[in-house]
Amino acid sequence: MELWFIILISISIAALLKALINFTNKPTKNLPPGPFTIPIISNILWLRKSLLGLEPILRSLSAKLGPVITLHIGPITAIFVSDRSLIHQALVQNGPTFANRPPPGIVDRILSCNQHNINSAPYGPTWRLLRRNLTAEILHPSRVRAYSQARRWVLQILIDRLKSKSEPVTEDTVLDTYLIPKNAVINFMVAEIGWDPKVWEEPMSFKPERFMSSDGGKGGEVIDITGSKEIKMMPFGAGRRMCPGYGLAILHLEYFVANLVWNFLWEAKDGDDVDLSEKLEFTVVMKNPLQLEDDLQRMPYLKAVILKSLRRHPPRHFLLPHAVTEDTVLDTYLIPKNAIINLNLAEMGWDPKVWEDTMSFKPERFMSSDGGKAREVIDITGSKEINMMPFGTGRRMCPGYGLAILHVEYFVANLVWNFVWEAKDGDDVDLSEKMEFTVVMKNPLLVYISPRSQNK
């Protein structure tokens, strides 16, 4: 036992000495500044932190060292960027260089099917093919319009479920209900590809021979289920991985409704009689809650509230990590090839240089002076300049951001039209955050919901 202990200590000391020698003798590179690190020990300390736990530390380091800093986390060189102009320079002006993904670990390689989905695929032919398939098929505007019936179907399920919990007026946590639109609509969109009569003759018939070649070969020789050449079917849920921004935005419905309820309470404190349905232009526009989605284009306040929520409470505080395809320079600093680039999108929405009174609920800042569309004021794509980027920007921007905004507007509008939302016992709504798979409300939204009189 003592011998093994001595051997273990000797190996540990040798490894530490080797790391120290390599650290002191390595050539100096003009990497972005970072905190002083002690080999092995500092790495272990950083590995214990989640990205959300790192934020206060990164904010403090950025105040001292600048908007670009370096952390050595294990064997990885991680570079964090929090300045909007530098992020625009990297992702838009030098898009191809910063469009890669870092090499995956073993677990990530398995979960991503060896980087064969649009989120994790390296920048190259495979990624271009995946993105082209999405934008030309599932996310094409004509295809999105064709799913309006599915949205109405899912909306009715959502409304019926909430009504069953709100008669009589009850207190309930509605977070689990928000999973309905996310899962149902996407599953419908992906399944519809396998039912398309333009592709499949008698799509509902049992005809296994259509998957077999004439000489009795394997079905895979006839139908490519990966969609690498042509999308005919996607049995392994490629659509569910089509874009992280879409699913995160739908899961964020709780925050959108919470912001509306919070705003109602805030204005009610001033003695005003506030009706959210009137505040959101519903009495004029949405006489029928299942009206055509074109009505959403005439609801600038609704759009402003949603953009405000995405700015103040982005579903992710960091974009998916980027990597550079070659050594490059950003803000006079060397960014080495394959270094992991982490871009802090939350800081973009909280920057006091851009947003006055950053934490206040001011949806009117997203509206033009003549009451025009909210998007005329703020460009969330970041193509010209970055003020906020909830769906990323540049070549790796989520291709499903338009679908996400449409679905959020559609479901939030109908939730407010169909129900009266009131905070529990008139309490303030706690908008503080915590990190799970995505950023969620630390204290789930607890409300009283009741059908509006005209919808009972």
Short mmCIF file of C-alpha atoms in Angstrom, two decimals:
data_model
loop_
_atom_site.label_atom_id
_atom_site.label_comp_id
_atom_site.label_asym_id
_atom_site.label_seq_id
_atom_site.Cartn_x
_atom_site.Cartn_y
_atom_site.Cartn_z
CA MET A 1 0.00 0.00 0.00
CA GLU A 2 2.80 2.40 0.93
CA LEU A 3 4.67 1.51 -2.28
CA TRP A 4 1.66 2.37 -4.46
CA PHE A 5 1.22 5.63 -2.58
CA ILE A 6 4.87 6.58 -3.20
CA ILE A 7 4.54 5.71 -6.90
CA LEU A 8 1.37 7.78 -7.24
CA ILE A 9 2.94 10.79 -5.52
CA SER A 10 6.05 10.50 -7.70
CA ILE A 11 4.01 10.43 -10.91
CA SER A 12 1.96 13.43 -9.79
CA ILE A 13 5.08 15.45 -8.93
CA ALA A 14 6.69 14.55 -12.26
CA ALA A 15 3.57 15.60 -14.18
CA LEU A 16 3.39 18.89 -12.28
CA LEU A 17 7.07 19.66 -12.91
CA LYS A 18 6.70 18.85 -16.61
CA ALA A 19 3.68 21.15 -16.87
CA LEU A 20 5.55 23.95 -15.09
CA ILE A 21 8.57 23.57 -17.38
CA ASN A 22 6.40 23.60 -20.50
CA PHE A 23 4.50 26.61 -19.16
CA THR A 24 7.66 28.65 -18.50
CA ASN A 25 9.49 27.64 -21.69
CA LYS A 26 6.67 27.89 -24.22
CA PRO A 27 7.05 30.72 -26.77
CA THR A 28 5.10 33.82 -25.95
CA LYS A 29 2.15 34.53 -28.20
CA ASN A 30 0.04 37.62 -28.24
CA LEU A 31 -3.01 35.83 -26.88
CA PRO A 32 -5.79 37.88 -25.29
CA PRO A 33 -5.03 38.62 -21.63
CA GLY A 34 -6.31 36.39 -18.87
CA PRO A 35 -5.92 35.74 -15.15
CA PHE A 36 -2.71 34.22 -13.81
CA THR A 37 -2.94 30.45 -14.04
CA ILE A 38 -1.19 27.70 -12.13
CA PRO A 39 -0.96 24.59 -14.32
CA ILE A 40 -3.33 21.76 -13.34
CA ILE A 41 -4.63 23.53 -10.21
CA SER A 42 -6.21 26.46 -12.08
CA ASN A 43 -7.58 24.10 -14.72
CA ILE A 44 -9.41 22.07 -12.09
CA LEU A 45 -10.92 25.23 -10.58
CA TRP A 46 -12.27 26.44 -13.94
CA LEU A 47 -13.69 23.00 -14.78
CA ARG A 48 -15.91 23.20 -11.70
CA LYS A 49 -17.72 26.27 -13.04
CA SER A 50 -20.72 26.27 -15.37
CA LEU A 51 -21.00 29.00 -18.02
CA LEU A 52 -23.65 30.78 -15.95
CA GLY A 53 -21.40 30.51 -12.89
CA LEU A 54 -18.54 31.97 -14.91
CA GLU A 55 -20.47 35.09 -15.90
CA PRO A 56 -19.77 37.23 -12.80
CA ILE A 57 -16.09 36.26 -13.01
CA LEU A 58 -15.93 37.05 -16.72
CA ARG A 59 -17.66 40.39 -16.15
CA SER A 60 -15.10 41.29 -13.50
CA LEU A 61 -12.18 40.15 -15.68
CA SER A 62 -13.51 42.10 -18.67
CA ALA A 63 -13.68 45.26 -16.57
CA LYS A 64 -9.99 44.83 -15.72
CA LEU A 65 -8.51 43.23 -18.83
CA GLY A 66 -10.77 44.30 -21.69
CA PRO A 67 -13.51 42.74 -23.82
CA VAL A 68 -11.41 39.77 -24.99
CA ILE A 69 -9.96 37.42 -22.38
CA THR A 70 -8.37 33.97 -22.34
CA LEU A 71 -9.01 31.13 -19.91
CA HIS A 72 -7.10 27.85 -19.93
CA ILE A 73 -9.67 25.21 -19.04
CA GLY A 74 -8.02 21.80 -18.97
CA PRO A 75 -6.18 21.37 -22.28
CA ILE A 76 -8.50 23.88 -23.96
CA THR A 77 -7.72 27.50 -24.75
CA ALA A 78 -11.05 29.26 -24.31
CA ILE A 79 -11.40 32.84 -25.53
CA PHE A 80 -14.38 34.92 -24.37
CA VAL A 81 -15.58 37.97 -26.30
CA SER A 82 -18.17 40.38 -24.90
CA ASP A 83 -17.85 43.48 -27.10
CA ARG A 84 -20.54 43.87 -29.76
CA SER A 85 -18.30 45.54 -32.34
CA LEU A 86 -15.68 42.80 -32.01
CA ILE A 87 -18.35 40.10 -32.30
CA HIS A 88 -19.64 41.81 -35.46
CA GLN A 89 -16.10 41.94 -36.80
CA ALA A 90 -15.63 38.23 -36.11
CA LEU A 91 -18.96 36.72 -37.18
CA VAL A 92 -20.03 39.10 -39.96
CA GLN A 93 -16.96 40.76 -41.43
CA ASN A 94 -14.73 37.67 -41.03
CA GLY A 95 -17.57 35.14 -41.12
CA PRO A 96 -15.85 32.22 -42.91
CA THR A 97 -12.86 32.30 -40.55
CA PHE A 98 -14.98 32.19 -37.38
CA ALA A 99 -17.71 29.84 -38.67
CA ASN A 100 -16.16 26.55 -37.59
CA ARG A 101 -17.04 24.38 -34.59
CA PRO A 102 -14.46 23.08 -32.09
CA PRO A 103 -13.53 19.38 -32.23
CA PRO A 104 -16.12 17.42 -30.21
CA GLY A 105 -15.44 15.26 -27.18
CA ILE A 106 -16.38 11.59 -27.14
CA VAL A 107 -19.86 12.21 -25.73
CA ASP A 108 -20.56 15.12 -28.09
CA ARG A 109 -19.41 13.04 -31.03
CA ILE A 110 -21.94 10.33 -30.16
CA LEU A 111 -24.81 12.74 -29.49
CA SER A 112 -24.17 14.66 -32.70
CA CYS A 113 -23.89 11.52 -34.88
CA ASN A 114 -20.24 12.33 -35.48
CA GLN A 115 -21.01 16.00 -36.14
CA HIS A 116 -23.65 15.27 -38.77
CA ASN A 117 -26.22 17.83 -37.70
CA ILE A 118 -26.40 21.52 -38.44
CA ASN A 119 -25.47 22.62 -34.92
CA SER A 120 -22.20 20.73 -34.65
CA ALA A 121 -21.07 20.14 -38.24
CA PRO A 122 -17.76 21.81 -39.11
CA TYR A 123 -17.94 24.67 -41.56
CA GLY A 124 -17.78 23.00 -44.95
CA PRO A 125 -19.76 21.02 -47.55
CA THR A 126 -21.76 18.92 -45.06
CA TRP A 127 -22.87 21.98 -43.10
CA ARG A 128 -23.81 23.84 -46.29
CA LEU A 129 -25.89 20.88 -47.46
CA LEU A 130 -27.71 20.59 -44.13
CA ARG A 131 -28.47 24.30 -44.05
CA ARG A 132 -29.63 24.32 -47.67
CA ASN A 133 -31.97 21.39 -46.97
CA LEU A 134 -33.53 23.28 -44.06
CA THR A 135 -33.93 26.64 -45.76
CA ALA A 136 -35.21 25.13 -49.02
CA GLU A 137 -37.57 22.60 -47.42
CA ILE A 138 -38.85 22.78 -43.83
CA LEU A 139 -38.10 26.47 -43.28
CA HIS A 140 -39.08 27.76 -46.71
CA PRO A 141 -41.73 30.53 -46.34
CA SER A 142 -44.26 28.63 -48.46
CA ARG A 143 -43.81 25.52 -46.31
CA VAL A 144 -44.11 27.55 -43.11
CA ARG A 145 -47.40 29.05 -44.34
CA ALA A 146 -48.62 25.56 -45.18
CA TYR A 147 -48.31 24.58 -41.52
CA SER A 148 -50.88 27.14 -40.36
CA GLN A 149 -53.47 24.40 -39.85
CA ALA A 150 -51.04 22.53 -37.61
CA ARG A 151 -50.50 25.67 -35.55
CA ARG A 152 -54.24 26.10 -35.07
CA TRP A 153 -54.55 22.46 -34.06
CA VAL A 154 -51.74 22.75 -31.51
CA LEU A 155 -53.12 26.05 -30.22
CA GLN A 156 -56.50 24.47 -29.56
CA ILE A 157 -54.82 21.67 -27.57
CA LEU A 158 -52.94 24.28 -25.56
CA ILE A 159 -56.05 26.37 -24.86
CA ASP A 160 -58.16 23.34 -23.93
CA ARG A 161 -55.53 22.15 -21.51
CA LEU A 162 -55.27 25.52 -19.81
CA LYS A 163 -59.06 25.90 -19.64
CA SER A 164 -59.31 22.53 -17.94
CA LYS A 165 -57.03 23.92 -15.22
CA SER A 166 -58.72 27.27 -14.87
CA GLU A 167 -62.39 26.49 -14.22
CA PRO A 168 -62.95 27.64 -11.55
CA VAL A 169 -60.04 30.09 -11.16
CA THR A 170 -57.05 28.11 -9.96
CA GLU A 171 -53.40 28.59 -9.23
CA ASP A 172 -51.16 26.52 -11.40
CA THR A 173 -47.69 26.26 -12.77
CA VAL A 174 -48.04 26.46 -16.52
CA LEU A 175 -44.46 25.70 -17.55
CA ASP A 176 -45.17 22.09 -18.55
CA THR A 177 -47.99 23.28 -20.82
CA TYR A 178 -45.56 25.35 -22.90
CA LEU A 179 -43.87 22.17 -24.13
CA ILE A 180 -46.96 21.38 -26.21
CA PRO A 181 -46.37 23.86 -29.08
CA LYS A 182 -42.66 23.13 -29.30
CA ASN A 183 -42.95 19.36 -29.58
CA ALA A 184 -46.22 19.08 -31.50
CA VAL A 185 -45.50 21.56 -34.30
CA ILE A 186 -41.97 20.34 -34.98
CA ASN A 187 -43.03 16.68 -34.95
CA PHE A 188 -45.82 17.55 -37.40
CA MET A 189 -43.40 19.38 -39.71
CA VAL A 190 -40.91 16.50 -39.76
CA ALA A 191 -43.59 13.80 -40.08
CA GLU A 192 -45.22 15.59 -43.01
CA ILE A 193 -42.13 14.94 -45.11
CA GLY A 194 -42.79 11.21 -44.79
CA TRP A 195 -46.45 11.68 -45.79
CA ASP A 196 -45.90 13.89 -48.84
CA PRO A 197 -47.96 12.44 -51.76
CA LYS A 198 -45.62 14.22 -54.18
CA VAL A 199 -42.86 11.88 -52.99
CA TRP A 200 -44.75 8.77 -51.91
CA GLU A 201 -47.51 7.09 -53.92
CA GLU A 202 -50.28 6.11 -51.48
CA PRO A 203 -48.27 7.40 -48.49
CA MET A 204 -50.42 5.68 -45.85
CA SER A 205 -50.29 2.24 -47.48
CA PHE A 206 -48.05 -0.56 -46.23
CA LYS A 207 -45.67 -1.17 -49.13
CA PRO A 208 -42.29 -2.38 -47.86
CA GLU A 209 -41.22 -3.24 -51.41
CA ARG A 210 -40.77 0.49 -52.15
CA PHE A 211 -37.72 0.42 -49.85
CA MET A 212 -36.13 -2.49 -51.73
CA SER A 213 -34.21 -2.47 -54.97
CA SER A 214 -35.40 -4.64 -57.83
CA ASP A 215 -32.74 -7.28 -57.11
CA GLY A 216 -33.79 -7.63 -53.47
CA GLY A 217 -31.02 -5.47 -52.11
CA LYS A 218 -31.06 -3.51 -48.88
CA GLY A 219 -33.59 -0.74 -48.49
CA GLY A 220 -30.82 1.71 -47.75
CA GLU A 221 -29.69 1.39 -51.35
CA VAL A 222 -32.97 2.95 -52.50
CA ILE A 223 -33.81 5.51 -49.78
CA ASP A 224 -31.17 7.71 -48.16
CA ILE A 225 -32.56 8.37 -44.67
CA THR A 226 -29.72 10.77 -43.86
CA GLY A 227 -31.03 13.30 -46.40
CA SER A 228 -27.51 13.82 -47.75
CA LYS A 229 -28.82 13.92 -51.34
CA GLU A 230 -32.56 14.51 -51.09
CA ILE A 231 -34.93 14.69 -48.10
CA LYS A 232 -37.65 12.02 -48.37
CA MET A 233 -37.84 10.92 -44.75
CA MET A 234 -36.05 11.78 -41.47
CA PRO A 235 -36.84 8.96 -39.01
CA PHE A 236 -34.22 10.00 -36.51
CA GLY A 237 -35.58 13.47 -35.89
CA ALA A 238 -33.23 15.62 -37.94
CA GLY A 239 -35.78 18.41 -37.67
CA ARG A 240 -35.55 18.38 -33.90
CA ARG A 241 -31.90 19.33 -34.24
CA MET A 242 -32.51 21.85 -36.98
CA CYS A 243 -31.68 24.86 -34.87
CA PRO A 244 -31.21 25.39 -31.13
CA GLY A 245 -32.65 28.90 -31.33
CA TYR A 246 -36.11 27.71 -32.37
CA GLY A 247 -36.64 25.29 -29.49
CA LEU A 248 -35.13 27.67 -26.94
CA ALA A 249 -37.43 30.50 -28.02
CA ILE A 250 -40.54 28.30 -27.73
CA LEU A 251 -39.43 27.05 -24.31
CA HIS A 252 -39.10 30.72 -23.36
CA LEU A 253 -42.87 31.29 -23.63
CA GLU A 254 -42.95 31.34 -19.84
CA TYR A 255 -40.72 34.43 -19.77
CA PHE A 256 -42.79 36.21 -22.41
CA VAL A 257 -46.01 35.71 -20.45
CA ALA A 258 -44.22 36.55 -17.18
CA ASN A 259 -43.07 39.87 -18.62
CA LEU A 260 -46.62 40.71 -19.65
CA VAL A 261 -47.98 39.87 -16.19
CA TRP A 262 -45.16 41.84 -14.54
CA ASN A 263 -45.90 44.86 -16.75
CA PHE A 264 -49.60 44.63 -15.86
CA LEU A 265 -48.76 44.70 -12.13
CA TRP A 266 -46.32 47.60 -12.58
CA GLU A 267 -48.85 49.79 -14.39
CA ALA A 268 -51.63 48.79 -11.99
CA LYS A 269 -49.54 50.16 -9.11
CA ASP A 270 -49.96 53.60 -10.63
CA GLY A 271 -53.73 53.29 -10.30
CA ASP A 272 -54.36 52.60 -13.98
CA ASP A 273 -56.97 50.07 -15.02
CA VAL A 274 -54.89 47.96 -17.38
CA ASP A 275 -56.32 45.33 -19.71
CA LEU A 276 -53.58 43.36 -21.42
CA SER A 277 -55.85 42.46 -24.31
CA GLU A 278 -56.39 46.16 -25.07
CA LYS A 279 -52.72 46.94 -24.44
CA LEU A 280 -51.79 44.38 -27.09
CA GLU A 281 -54.15 45.69 -29.78
CA PHE A 282 -56.37 42.60 -29.60
CA THR A 283 -59.75 44.31 -29.45
CA VAL A 284 -59.08 45.86 -32.85
CA VAL A 285 -57.10 43.13 -34.57
CA MET A 286 -58.00 39.71 -33.20
CA LYS A 287 -61.77 39.46 -33.07
CA ASN A 288 -61.32 35.73 -33.48
CA PRO A 289 -58.38 34.13 -31.61
CA LEU A 290 -57.81 31.71 -34.49
CA GLN A 291 -57.62 34.39 -37.16
CA LEU A 292 -55.03 34.30 -39.90
CA GLU A 293 -51.43 34.88 -38.82
CA ASP A 294 -51.22 37.93 -41.07
CA ASP A 295 -52.90 39.83 -38.24
CA LEU A 296 -49.67 39.54 -36.25
CA GLN A 297 -48.04 42.03 -38.60
CA ARG A 298 -50.38 44.72 -37.24
CA MET A 299 -49.40 44.20 -33.61
CA PRO A 300 -46.21 46.24 -32.99
CA TYR A 301 -46.59 46.25 -29.20
CA LEU A 302 -46.68 42.45 -29.09
CA LYS A 303 -43.51 42.30 -31.18
CA ALA A 304 -41.87 44.87 -28.92
CA VAL A 305 -42.68 42.86 -25.78
CA ILE A 306 -41.20 39.71 -27.32
CA LEU A 307 -38.03 41.48 -28.43
CA LYS A 308 -37.74 43.04 -24.99
CA SER A 309 -37.97 39.60 -23.38
CA LEU A 310 -35.36 38.17 -25.74
CA ARG A 311 -33.05 41.09 -24.95
CA ARG A 312 -33.44 40.98 -21.19
CA HIS A 313 -33.72 37.21 -20.78
CA PRO A 314 -32.04 35.47 -23.73
CA PRO A 315 -32.61 31.69 -23.64
CA ARG A 316 -28.84 31.21 -23.81
CA HIS A 317 -26.28 33.62 -22.41
CA PHE A 318 -23.57 32.26 -24.72
CA LEU A 319 -23.75 31.17 -28.33
CA LEU A 320 -22.72 27.64 -29.19
CA PRO A 321 -18.90 27.68 -29.23
CA HIS A 322 -17.17 28.77 -32.42
CA ALA A 323 -13.69 27.91 -33.65
CA VAL A 324 -11.47 29.58 -36.22
CA THR A 325 -10.34 27.76 -39.33
CA GLU A 326 -6.88 29.32 -39.18
CA ASP A 327 -4.77 31.56 -36.98
CA THR A 328 -6.26 35.03 -37.13
CA VAL A 329 -6.19 38.38 -35.36
CA LEU A 330 -9.03 40.01 -33.42
CA ASP A 331 -8.52 43.36 -31.70
CA THR A 332 -4.70 43.01 -32.14
CA TYR A 333 -4.75 39.62 -30.35
CA LEU A 334 -3.86 36.26 -31.85
CA ILE A 335 -6.74 33.80 -32.04
CA PRO A 336 -5.06 30.41 -32.61
CA LYS A 337 -6.57 27.77 -34.85
CA ASN A 338 -9.05 25.47 -33.03
CA ALA A 339 -9.23 27.74 -29.98
CA ILE A 340 -12.76 27.74 -28.58
CA ILE A 341 -14.45 31.12 -29.06
CA ASN A 342 -17.30 31.85 -26.63
CA LEU A 343 -19.46 34.86 -27.49
CA ASN A 344 -21.49 36.43 -24.69
CA LEU A 345 -24.82 37.38 -26.25
CA ALA A 346 -26.42 38.30 -22.90
CA GLU A 347 -23.95 41.15 -22.45
CA MET A 348 -25.07 42.56 -25.80
CA GLY A 349 -28.59 43.03 -24.50
CA TRP A 350 -27.42 44.48 -21.18
CA ASP A 351 -24.86 46.95 -22.54
CA PRO A 352 -25.62 50.36 -20.94
CA LYS A 353 -23.86 52.05 -23.88
CA VAL A 354 -26.68 50.83 -26.12
CA TRP A 355 -29.65 50.36 -23.79
CA GLU A 356 -30.61 53.12 -21.41
CA ASP A 357 -31.92 51.77 -18.09
CA THR A 358 -31.13 48.26 -19.27
CA MET A 359 -33.22 46.24 -16.81
CA SER A 360 -36.43 48.25 -17.17
CA PHE A 361 -39.51 47.06 -19.04
CA LYS A 362 -39.64 49.53 -21.94
CA PRO A 363 -41.04 47.77 -25.01
CA GLU A 364 -41.62 51.14 -26.67
CA ARG A 365 -37.88 51.35 -27.38
CA PHE A 366 -38.45 48.62 -29.98
CA MET A 367 -41.15 50.63 -31.73
CA SER A 368 -40.78 53.44 -34.23
CA SER A 369 -42.24 56.83 -33.35
CA ASP A 370 -45.21 56.36 -35.70
CA GLY A 371 -46.14 53.03 -34.14
CA GLY A 372 -44.61 51.05 -36.97
CA LYS A 373 -43.19 47.58 -36.84
CA ALA A 374 -40.79 46.84 -34.01
CA ARG A 375 -38.27 45.29 -36.36
CA GLU A 376 -37.85 48.60 -38.16
CA VAL A 377 -35.98 49.86 -35.11
CA ILE A 378 -33.92 46.83 -34.04
CA ASP A 379 -32.29 44.40 -36.47
CA ILE A 380 -31.97 41.11 -34.58
CA THR A 381 -29.94 39.55 -37.39
CA GLY A 382 -26.99 41.84 -36.60
CA SER A 383 -26.02 42.15 -40.26
CA LYS A 384 -25.23 45.89 -40.02
CA GLU A 385 -24.55 46.25 -36.32
CA ILE A 386 -25.19 44.16 -33.22
CA ASN A 387 -27.48 45.48 -30.52
CA MET A 388 -28.86 42.09 -29.53
CA MET A 389 -28.51 38.66 -31.11
CA PRO A 390 -30.77 36.06 -29.47
CA PHE A 391 -30.41 33.79 -32.51
CA GLY A 392 -26.77 34.48 -33.23
CA THR A 393 -25.50 36.30 -36.28
CA GLY A 394 -23.39 35.69 -39.35
CA ARG A 395 -23.11 32.39 -41.17
CA ARG A 396 -24.01 30.30 -38.13
CA MET A 397 -27.13 32.29 -37.30
CA CYS A 398 -30.10 30.04 -36.55
CA PRO A 399 -31.94 29.47 -39.85
CA GLY A 400 -35.18 28.94 -37.94
CA TYR A 401 -35.31 32.34 -36.25
CA GLY A 402 -38.21 33.53 -38.42
CA LEU A 403 -40.24 30.44 -37.55
CA ALA A 404 -39.41 30.90 -33.86
CA ILE A 405 -40.59 34.53 -33.84
CA LEU A 406 -43.78 33.58 -35.71
CA HIS A 407 -44.65 30.79 -33.28
CA VAL A 408 -43.87 32.86 -30.18
CA GLU A 409 -45.99 35.77 -31.44
CA TYR A 410 -48.82 33.43 -32.43
CA PHE A 411 -49.00 31.52 -29.15
CA VAL A 412 -48.43 34.52 -26.85
CA ALA A 413 -51.07 36.55 -28.70
CA ASN A 414 -53.66 33.80 -28.35
CA LEU A 415 -52.77 33.06 -24.72
CA VAL A 416 -53.37 36.68 -23.78
CA TRP A 417 -56.54 36.90 -25.88
CA ASN A 418 -58.07 33.76 -24.37
CA PHE A 419 -57.09 34.16 -20.71
CA VAL A 420 -56.83 36.72 -17.94
CA TRP A 421 -53.41 36.34 -16.31
CA GLU A 422 -52.91 37.52 -12.73
CA ALA A 423 -49.99 36.99 -10.40
CA LYS A 424 -50.57 34.89 -7.30
CA ASP A 425 -52.13 37.06 -4.56
CA GLY A 426 -50.95 40.18 -6.41
CA ASP A 427 -47.31 39.32 -5.72
CA ASP A 428 -44.56 40.68 -7.90
CA VAL A 429 -43.35 38.36 -10.64
CA ASP A 430 -39.82 37.15 -9.94
CA LEU A 431 -37.88 37.34 -13.22
CA SER A 432 -34.58 36.07 -11.79
CA GLU A 433 -32.83 33.33 -13.74
CA LYS A 434 -31.18 29.97 -13.22
CA MET A 435 -29.36 27.65 -15.58
CA GLU A 436 -30.77 24.26 -16.51
CA PHE A 437 -30.55 22.95 -20.06
CA THR A 438 -31.41 26.52 -20.98
CA VAL A 439 -31.86 29.68 -18.93
CA VAL A 440 -35.20 29.44 -17.12
CA MET A 441 -37.05 31.32 -14.40
CA LYS A 442 -35.53 30.61 -11.01
CA ASN A 443 -39.02 30.58 -9.50
CA PRO A 444 -41.56 29.18 -11.99
CA LEU A 445 -44.40 31.45 -13.01
CA LEU A 446 -47.34 30.96 -10.62
CA VAL A 447 -50.47 32.68 -11.81
CA TYR A 448 -54.23 32.69 -11.64
CA ILE A 449 -55.65 32.09 -15.08
CA SER A 450 -59.28 32.35 -16.10
CA PRO A 451 -60.96 32.42 -19.52
CA ARG A 452 -61.95 35.85 -20.74
CA SER A 453 -65.70 36.39 -20.70
CA GLN A 454 -66.02 36.43 -24.49
CA ASN A 455 -64.17 33.10 -24.75
CA LYS A 456 -65.91 31.02 -22.08
#
